[in-house]
XYZ file of C-alpha atoms in Angstrom:
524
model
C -38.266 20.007 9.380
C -40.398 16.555 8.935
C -41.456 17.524 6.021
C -37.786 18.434 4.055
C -36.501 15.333 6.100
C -38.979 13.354 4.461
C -38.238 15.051 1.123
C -34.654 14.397 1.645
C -34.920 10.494 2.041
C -36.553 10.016 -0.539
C -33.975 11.628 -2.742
C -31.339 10.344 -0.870
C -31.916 6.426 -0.086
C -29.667 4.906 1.931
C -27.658 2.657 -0.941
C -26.678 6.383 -2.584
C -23.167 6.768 -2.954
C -22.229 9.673 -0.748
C -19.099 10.899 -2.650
C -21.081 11.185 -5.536
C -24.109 13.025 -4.058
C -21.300 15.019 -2.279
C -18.558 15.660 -4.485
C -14.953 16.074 -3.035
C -13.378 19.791 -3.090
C -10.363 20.837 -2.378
C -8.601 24.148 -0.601
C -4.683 25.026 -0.752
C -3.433 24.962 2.648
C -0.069 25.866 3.776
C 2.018 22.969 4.578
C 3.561 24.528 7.269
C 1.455 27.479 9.565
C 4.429 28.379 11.942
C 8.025 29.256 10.790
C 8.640 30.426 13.993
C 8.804 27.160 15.541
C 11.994 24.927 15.320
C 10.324 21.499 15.411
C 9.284 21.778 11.884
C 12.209 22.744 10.429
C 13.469 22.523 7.727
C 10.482 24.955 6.720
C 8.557 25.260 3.599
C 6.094 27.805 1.534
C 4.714 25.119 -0.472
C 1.160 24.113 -0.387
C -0.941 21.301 -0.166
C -4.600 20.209 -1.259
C -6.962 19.238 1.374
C -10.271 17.714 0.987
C -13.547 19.294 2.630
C -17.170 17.953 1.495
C -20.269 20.485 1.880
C -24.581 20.500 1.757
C -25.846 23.781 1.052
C -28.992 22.372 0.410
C -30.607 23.932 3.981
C -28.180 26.864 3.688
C -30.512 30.558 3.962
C -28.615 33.794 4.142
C -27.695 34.407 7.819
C -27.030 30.572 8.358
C -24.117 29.422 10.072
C -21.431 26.970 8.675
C -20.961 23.749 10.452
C -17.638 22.076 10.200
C -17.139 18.478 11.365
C -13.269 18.101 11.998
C -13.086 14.362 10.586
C -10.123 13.310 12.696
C -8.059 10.744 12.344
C -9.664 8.449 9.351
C -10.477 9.120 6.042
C -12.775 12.123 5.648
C -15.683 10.047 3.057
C -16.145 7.643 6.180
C -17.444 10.926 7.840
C -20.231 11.940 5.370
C -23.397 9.841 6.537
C -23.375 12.548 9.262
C -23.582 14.794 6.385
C -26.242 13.475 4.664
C -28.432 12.340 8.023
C -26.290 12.727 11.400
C -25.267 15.821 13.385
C -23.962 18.241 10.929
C -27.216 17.434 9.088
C -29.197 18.067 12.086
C -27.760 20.979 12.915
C -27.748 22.390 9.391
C -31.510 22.154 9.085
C -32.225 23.684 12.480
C -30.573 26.622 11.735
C -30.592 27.168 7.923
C -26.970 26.281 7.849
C -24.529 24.730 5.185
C -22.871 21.756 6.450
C -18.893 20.981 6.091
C -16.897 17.520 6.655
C -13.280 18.366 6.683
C -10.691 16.080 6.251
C -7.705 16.386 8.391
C -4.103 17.101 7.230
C -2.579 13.751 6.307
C -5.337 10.953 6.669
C -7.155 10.230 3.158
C -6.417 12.063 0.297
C -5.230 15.566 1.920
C -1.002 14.866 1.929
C 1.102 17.226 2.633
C 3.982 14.998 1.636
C 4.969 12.596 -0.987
C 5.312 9.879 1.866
C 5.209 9.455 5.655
C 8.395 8.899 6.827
C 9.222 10.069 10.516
C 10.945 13.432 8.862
C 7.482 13.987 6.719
C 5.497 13.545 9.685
C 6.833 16.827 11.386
C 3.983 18.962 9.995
C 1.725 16.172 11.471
C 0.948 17.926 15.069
C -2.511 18.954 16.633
C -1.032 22.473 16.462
C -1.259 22.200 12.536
C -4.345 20.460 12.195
C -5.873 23.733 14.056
C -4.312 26.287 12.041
C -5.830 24.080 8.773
C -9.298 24.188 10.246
C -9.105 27.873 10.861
C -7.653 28.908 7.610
C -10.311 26.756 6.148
C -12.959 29.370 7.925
C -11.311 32.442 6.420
C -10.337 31.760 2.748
C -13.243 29.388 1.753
C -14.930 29.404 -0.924
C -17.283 27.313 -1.719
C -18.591 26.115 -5.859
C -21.460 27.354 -7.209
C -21.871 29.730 -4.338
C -18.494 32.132 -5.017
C -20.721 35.221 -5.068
C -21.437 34.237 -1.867
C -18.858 35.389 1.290
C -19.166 32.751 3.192
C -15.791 32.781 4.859
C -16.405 33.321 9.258
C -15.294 36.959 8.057
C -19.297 37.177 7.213
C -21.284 34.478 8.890
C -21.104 32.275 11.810
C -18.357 28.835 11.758
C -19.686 26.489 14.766
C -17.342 23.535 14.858
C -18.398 19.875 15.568
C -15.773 17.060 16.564
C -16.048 13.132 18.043
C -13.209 11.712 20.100
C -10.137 12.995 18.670
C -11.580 15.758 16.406
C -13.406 16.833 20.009
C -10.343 17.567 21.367
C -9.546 19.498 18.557
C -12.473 21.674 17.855
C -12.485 22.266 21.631
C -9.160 23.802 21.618
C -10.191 25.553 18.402
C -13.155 27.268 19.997
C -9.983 28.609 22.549
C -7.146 29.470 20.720
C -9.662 30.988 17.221
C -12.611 32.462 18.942
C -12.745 35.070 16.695
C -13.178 32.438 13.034
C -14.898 29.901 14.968
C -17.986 31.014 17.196
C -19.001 27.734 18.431
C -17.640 24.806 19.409
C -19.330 21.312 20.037
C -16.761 18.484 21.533
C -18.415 15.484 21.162
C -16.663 12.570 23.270
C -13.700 15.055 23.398
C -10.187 13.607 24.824
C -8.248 17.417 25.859
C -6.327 15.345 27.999
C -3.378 14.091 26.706
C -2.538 10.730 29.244
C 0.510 8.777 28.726
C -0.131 5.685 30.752
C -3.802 5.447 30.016
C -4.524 2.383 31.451
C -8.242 3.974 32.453
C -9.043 2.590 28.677
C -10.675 -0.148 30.630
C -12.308 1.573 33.560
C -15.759 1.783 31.719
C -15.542 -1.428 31.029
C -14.869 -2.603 34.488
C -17.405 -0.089 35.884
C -20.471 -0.726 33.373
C -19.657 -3.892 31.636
C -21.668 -6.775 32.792
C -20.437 -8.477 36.561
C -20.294 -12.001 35.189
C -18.311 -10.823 32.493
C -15.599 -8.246 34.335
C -15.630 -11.000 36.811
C -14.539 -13.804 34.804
C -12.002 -11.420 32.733
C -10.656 -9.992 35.631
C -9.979 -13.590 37.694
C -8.831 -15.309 34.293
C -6.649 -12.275 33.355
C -5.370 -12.710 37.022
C -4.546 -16.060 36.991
C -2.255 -16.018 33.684
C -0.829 -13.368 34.606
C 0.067 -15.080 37.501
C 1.480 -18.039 35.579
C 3.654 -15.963 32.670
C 5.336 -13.600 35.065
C 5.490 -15.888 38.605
C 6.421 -18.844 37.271
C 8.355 -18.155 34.013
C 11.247 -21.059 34.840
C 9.060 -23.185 34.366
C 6.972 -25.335 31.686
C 3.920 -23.396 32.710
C 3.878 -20.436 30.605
C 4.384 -23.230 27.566
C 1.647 -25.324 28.903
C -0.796 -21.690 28.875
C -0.084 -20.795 25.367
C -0.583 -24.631 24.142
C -3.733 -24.712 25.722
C -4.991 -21.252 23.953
C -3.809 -22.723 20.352
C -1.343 -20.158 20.863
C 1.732 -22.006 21.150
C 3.864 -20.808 18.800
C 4.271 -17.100 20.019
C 7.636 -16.563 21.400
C 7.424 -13.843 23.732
C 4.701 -13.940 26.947
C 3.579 -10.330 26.358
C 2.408 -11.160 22.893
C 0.758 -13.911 23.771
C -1.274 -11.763 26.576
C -1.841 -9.151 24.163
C -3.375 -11.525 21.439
C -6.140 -13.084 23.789
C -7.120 -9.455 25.514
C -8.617 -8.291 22.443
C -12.523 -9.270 23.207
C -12.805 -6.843 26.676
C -11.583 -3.820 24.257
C -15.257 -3.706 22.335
C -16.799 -2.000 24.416
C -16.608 1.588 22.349
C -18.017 -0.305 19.507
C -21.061 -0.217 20.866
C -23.355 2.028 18.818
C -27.235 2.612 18.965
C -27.275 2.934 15.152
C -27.677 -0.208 14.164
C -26.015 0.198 10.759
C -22.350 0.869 12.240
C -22.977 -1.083 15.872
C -20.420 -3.228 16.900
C -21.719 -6.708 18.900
C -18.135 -7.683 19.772
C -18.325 -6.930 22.933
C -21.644 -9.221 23.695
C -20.309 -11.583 22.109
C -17.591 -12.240 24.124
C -19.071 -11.333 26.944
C -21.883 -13.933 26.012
C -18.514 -16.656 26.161
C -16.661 -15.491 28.862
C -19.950 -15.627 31.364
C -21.365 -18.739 30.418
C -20.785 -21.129 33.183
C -21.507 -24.108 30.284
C -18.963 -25.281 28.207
C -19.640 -23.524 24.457
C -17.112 -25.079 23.013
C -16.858 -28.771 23.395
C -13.617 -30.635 22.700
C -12.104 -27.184 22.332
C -9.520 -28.458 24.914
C -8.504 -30.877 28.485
C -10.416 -30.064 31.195
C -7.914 -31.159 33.039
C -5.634 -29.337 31.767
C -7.228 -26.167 32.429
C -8.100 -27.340 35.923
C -4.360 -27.764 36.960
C -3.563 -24.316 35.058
C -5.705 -22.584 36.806
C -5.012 -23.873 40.183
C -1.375 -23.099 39.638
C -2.522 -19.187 38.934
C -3.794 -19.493 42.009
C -7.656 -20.421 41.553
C -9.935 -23.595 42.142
C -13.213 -22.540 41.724
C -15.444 -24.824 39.538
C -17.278 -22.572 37.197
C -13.748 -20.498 36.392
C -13.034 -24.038 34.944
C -16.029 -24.040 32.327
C -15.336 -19.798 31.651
C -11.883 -20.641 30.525
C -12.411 -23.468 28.528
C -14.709 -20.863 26.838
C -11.885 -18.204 26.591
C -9.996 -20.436 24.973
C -12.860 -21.820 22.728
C -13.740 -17.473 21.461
C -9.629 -16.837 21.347
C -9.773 -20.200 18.948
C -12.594 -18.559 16.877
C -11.731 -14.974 17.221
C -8.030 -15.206 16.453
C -5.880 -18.613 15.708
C -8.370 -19.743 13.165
C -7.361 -16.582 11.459
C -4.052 -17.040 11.420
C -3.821 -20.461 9.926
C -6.831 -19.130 7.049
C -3.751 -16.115 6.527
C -1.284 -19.185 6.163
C 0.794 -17.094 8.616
C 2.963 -18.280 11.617
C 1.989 -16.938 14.881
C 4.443 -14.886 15.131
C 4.032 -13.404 12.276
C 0.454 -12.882 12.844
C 1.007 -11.740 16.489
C 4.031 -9.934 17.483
C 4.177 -6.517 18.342
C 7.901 -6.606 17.670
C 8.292 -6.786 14.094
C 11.035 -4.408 12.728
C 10.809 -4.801 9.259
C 6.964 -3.678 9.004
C 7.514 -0.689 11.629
C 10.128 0.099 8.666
C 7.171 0.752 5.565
C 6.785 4.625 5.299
C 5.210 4.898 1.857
C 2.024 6.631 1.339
C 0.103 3.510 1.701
C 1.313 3.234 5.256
C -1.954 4.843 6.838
C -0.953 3.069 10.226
C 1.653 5.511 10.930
C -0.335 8.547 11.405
C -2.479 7.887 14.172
C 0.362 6.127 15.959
C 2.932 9.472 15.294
C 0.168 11.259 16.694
C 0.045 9.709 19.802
C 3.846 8.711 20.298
C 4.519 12.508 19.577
C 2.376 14.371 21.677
C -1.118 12.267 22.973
C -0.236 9.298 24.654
C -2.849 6.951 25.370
C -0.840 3.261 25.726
C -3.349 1.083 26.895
C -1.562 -0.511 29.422
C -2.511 -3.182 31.972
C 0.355 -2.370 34.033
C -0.786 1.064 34.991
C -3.850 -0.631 36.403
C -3.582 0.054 40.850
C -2.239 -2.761 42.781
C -5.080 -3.183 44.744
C -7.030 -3.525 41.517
C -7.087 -6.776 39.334
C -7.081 -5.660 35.737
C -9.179 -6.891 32.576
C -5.975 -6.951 30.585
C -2.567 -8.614 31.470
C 0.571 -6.529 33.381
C 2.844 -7.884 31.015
C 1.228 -5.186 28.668
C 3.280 -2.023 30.029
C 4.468 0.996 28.427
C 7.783 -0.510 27.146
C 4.958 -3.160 24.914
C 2.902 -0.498 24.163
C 5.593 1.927 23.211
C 7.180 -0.389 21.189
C 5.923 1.459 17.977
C 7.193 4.894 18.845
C 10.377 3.340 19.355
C 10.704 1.220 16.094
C 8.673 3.450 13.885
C 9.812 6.798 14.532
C 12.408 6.878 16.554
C 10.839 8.397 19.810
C 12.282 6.984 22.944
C 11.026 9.039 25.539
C 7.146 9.589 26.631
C 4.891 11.712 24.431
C 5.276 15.481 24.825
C 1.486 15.437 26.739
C 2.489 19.000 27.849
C 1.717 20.056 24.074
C -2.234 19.600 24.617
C -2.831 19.831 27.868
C -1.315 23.776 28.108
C -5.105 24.080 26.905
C -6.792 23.279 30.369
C -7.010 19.352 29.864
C -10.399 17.779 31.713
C -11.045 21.044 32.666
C -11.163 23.365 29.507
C -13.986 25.908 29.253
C -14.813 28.555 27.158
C -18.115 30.342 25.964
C -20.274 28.287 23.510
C -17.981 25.533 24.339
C -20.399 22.317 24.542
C -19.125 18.866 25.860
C -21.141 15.760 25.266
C -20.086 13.276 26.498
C -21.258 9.106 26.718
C -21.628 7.291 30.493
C -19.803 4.224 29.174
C -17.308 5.735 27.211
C -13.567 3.961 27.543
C -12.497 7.747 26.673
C -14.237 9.392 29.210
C -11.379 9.458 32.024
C -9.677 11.458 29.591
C -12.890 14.318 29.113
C -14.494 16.767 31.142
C -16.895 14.087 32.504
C -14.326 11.797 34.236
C -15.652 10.539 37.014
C -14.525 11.750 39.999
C -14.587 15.829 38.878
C -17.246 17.787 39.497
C -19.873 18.235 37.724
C -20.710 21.738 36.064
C -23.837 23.279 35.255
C -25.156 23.320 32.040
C -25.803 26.246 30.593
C -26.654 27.798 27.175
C -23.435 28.791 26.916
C -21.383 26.147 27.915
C -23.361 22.726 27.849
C -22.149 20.178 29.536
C -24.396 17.135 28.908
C -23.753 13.040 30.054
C -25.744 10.407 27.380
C -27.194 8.292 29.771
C -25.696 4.527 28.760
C -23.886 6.208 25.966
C -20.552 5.312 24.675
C -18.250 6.841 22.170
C -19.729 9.996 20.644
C -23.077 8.876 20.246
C -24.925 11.980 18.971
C -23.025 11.892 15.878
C -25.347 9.317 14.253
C -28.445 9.871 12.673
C -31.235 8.459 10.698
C -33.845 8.988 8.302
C -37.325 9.399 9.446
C -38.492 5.942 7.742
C -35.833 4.412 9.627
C -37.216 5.408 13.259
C -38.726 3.263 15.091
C -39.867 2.908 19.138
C -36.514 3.329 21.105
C -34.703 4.343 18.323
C -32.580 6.528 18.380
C -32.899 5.992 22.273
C -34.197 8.714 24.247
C -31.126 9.835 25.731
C -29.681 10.216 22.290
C -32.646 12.337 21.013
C -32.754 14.414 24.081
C -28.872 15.665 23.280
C -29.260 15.993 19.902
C -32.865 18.307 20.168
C -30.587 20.045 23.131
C -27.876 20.600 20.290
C -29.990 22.233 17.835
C -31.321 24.532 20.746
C -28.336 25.348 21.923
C -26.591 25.975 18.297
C -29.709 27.995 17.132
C -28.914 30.632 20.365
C -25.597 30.946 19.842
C -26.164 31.653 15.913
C -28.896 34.116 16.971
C -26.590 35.804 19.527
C -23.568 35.889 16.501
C -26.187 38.088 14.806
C -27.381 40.412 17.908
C -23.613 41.161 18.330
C -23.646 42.366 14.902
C -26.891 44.281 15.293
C -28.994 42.059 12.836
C -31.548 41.990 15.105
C -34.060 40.489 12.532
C -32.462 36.701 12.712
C -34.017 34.022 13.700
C -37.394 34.290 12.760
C -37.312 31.767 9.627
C -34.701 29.006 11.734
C -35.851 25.514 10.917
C -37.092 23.824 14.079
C -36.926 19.982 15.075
């Protein structure tokens, strides 16, 4: 496998343009896969095109075809993983051709002319499924259509991150006959209304000085905006942020609790790694002032005192808050030449309002208004518990989209996915993969708290040490390795992958009686 790695990095450097080394192609798919179900009515026959990519360049007969769901972005953003992540990975272990398919709505595949709340009926997990497993049985793939390679004839082993794990997880359930194998890969089959457990990892793995500080500083604004909102306090907060032209308290809290939420950003491949969350970290914990000037220490003495604190050093921290909110946020508000309003609210009718097809905002958000949940809420946090994000963001701020945009005034139909088994799915040649530090791991298999399952052939159920949001997805070239990278924890998962895949392909062809598979399987 060095060797055609080698081969293949040569030919394939890393400034290639993917979409042109892998060409789009397209499969009708039925618009709508259940007429028997009133929620998408009216009902149609019509058709739509959806997008798929593929790499049949490790593809031998008796290989497997490995379809990454690509979830809830544009499918091209999926295809480094093509070219030298998982499905690549997995493709050459096994002599497999390797699939990114784009899910129903997000980039190119739409159903509809526009995505107006009516339009987005067809958008539903439910849907998505039924695409992915239609996909499996009416393929066919150019320049190889004397080839069957529909899961009629060979094995379909499924890959998903976040999201798309949830999906191919419940895929692996409710297809097991078109898809053999499923791996979820930071998988969320938990649908959580109130997820306020966002910031859990954060609070649990994030460094002290830093969950400190945020938690005391959060605390003591908080304390300010909601116990003393007849007075000039509140005014006196947002003035000393920069931030004193938001009207309402809870956007205020919401625009300086955006440095905390990096934390899934983090990413050992260097070329997509987010340092956000060091960053502010690096502010929030410094005991010295960073940012001279950037306001009255004063000021922020007597502000703090009145939320209820007087301890020196919380002094310096939020003079630092202030100075990364300055940087992170107003400054780019007055380069937009916007108010701060307009730059800040969460309650702005007239742009919940835009449903054209540019409008990509509105399908994530339908998804989880409709059925998934996951507000982010700092309300939800336990009493006893000081959060790293303010109160005053609750489910009626959070909601505020599903209310505006679509319509949807009551909590999302959660029901809808967990009827699957929620945290605790299982099903043969199920794998979940999960990351330690993951803000999405409350919502997995591996929430903390459960317990733990053996890992097994065929149902792995593997924890990256220090990993965060689908972390085995990456991959890189063999020039790009170096010492410690990928980390060991990330190549342990992804060698235990390839294993793992490899027996379930070779057991696909035992139950079939072709008992001479496996002997010319690419190793790694």
């Amino acid at each position: 496998m060095e060797e055609r790695e080698m081969r293949t990095a040569l030919i394939h450097p890393r400034d290639t343009d993917l979409e042109k080394l892998y060409p789009a192609q397209t499969i009708q798919m039925p618009i709508d896969h259940f007429h028997n179900d009133s929620i998408y009515e009216p009902h149609t026959n019509e058709t739509f095109l959806l997008r798929y990519w593929f790499d049949a360049s490790h593809y031998q007969p008796g290989g497997p075809v490995i379809v990454l769901q690509g979830g809830e972005t544009d499918g091209a953003g999926r295809l480094r993983y093509l070219q030298k992540g998982i499905v690549a990975q997995l493709s050459q272990a096994t002599n497999g051709l390797g699939v990114i398919f784009e899910h129903r709505y997000y980039g190119e595949s739409h159903p509809t002319d526009d995505f107006s709340t009516k339009n987005l009926r067809f958008l539903t997990t439910d849907q998505a499924l039924a695409d992915q497993a239609y996909f499996a049985q009416n393929v066919v793939f150019p320049g190889l259509e004397h080839l069957n390679l529909t899961s009629h004839n060979v094995p379909y082993i499924a890959y998903g991150g976040s999201y798309a794990g949830s999906v191919v997880a419940f895929l692996r359930k409710l297809y097991p006959d078109v898809y053999w194998g499923a791996i979820a890969s930071s998988g969320v089959p938990e649908a959580i209304y109130d997820y306020w457990e966002y910031y859990e990892a954060a609070r649990i793995y994030g460094p002290r000085e830093c969950i400190e500080a945020t938690q005391k500083l959060t605390h003591a604004i908080d304390n300010v905006l909601i116990n003393h909102t007849d007075t000039e306090y509140p005014q006196r907060v947002k003035n000393i942020f920069g931030l004193g032209n938001i009207t309402r308290n809870d956007d205020f809290a919401n625009a300086i609790a955006q440095g905390i939420a990096g934390l899934q950003g983090l990413n050992w491949d260097p070329a997509v790694n987010s340092t956000e969350f060091g960053h502010y970290c690096g502010n929030i914990s410094s005991t010295e002032v960073l940012y001279p000037g950037i306001a009255e220490r004063e000021e922020a003495k007597e502000l703090l005192a009145v939320g209820g604190y007087d301890e020196v050093k919380l002094v310096n921290q939020l003079l630092n808050y202030i100075g990364y909110v300055d940087a992170t946020a107003v400054k780019g508000c007055k380069r937009r030449g916007k108010s701060q309003d307009e730059s800040f609210t969460n309650y702005d009718s007239k742009f919940y309002q835009q449903d054209d097809i540019t409008q990509e905002w509105r399908l994530w958000a339908y998804q989880y208004c409709f059925e998934w949940g996951y507000l982010q809420t700092g309300s939800g946090v336990p009493a006893d518990q000081l959060p790293l994000i303010s109160r005053l963001i609750n489910l009626e701020f959070t909601s505020t989209v599903c209310r505006e945009a679509f319509n949807i005034t009551t909590p999302s139909q959660v029901e809808r996915i967990n009827k699957h088994g929620g945290v605790n799915i299982s099903y043969p040649r199920l794998a979940h993969v999960d990351g330690e530090w993951d803000p999405w791991r409350a919502a997995s298999p591996h929430r903390i708290g459960l317990p733990g399952r053996e890992s097994t052939v065929s149902e792995p159920f593997i924890l990256i040490e220090k990993g965060v949001h689908h972390w085995d997805e990456n991959g890189l070239f063999p020039n790009e390795t170096r010492p410690g990278l990928p980390p060991k924890p990330v190549a342990d998962v992804q060698k235990a992958e390839a294993e793992f895949v490899k027996a379930w392909v070779e057991e696909w062809h035992k139950a079939r009686g072709d008992m001479m598979y496996g002997d010319d399987m690419g190793d790694l």
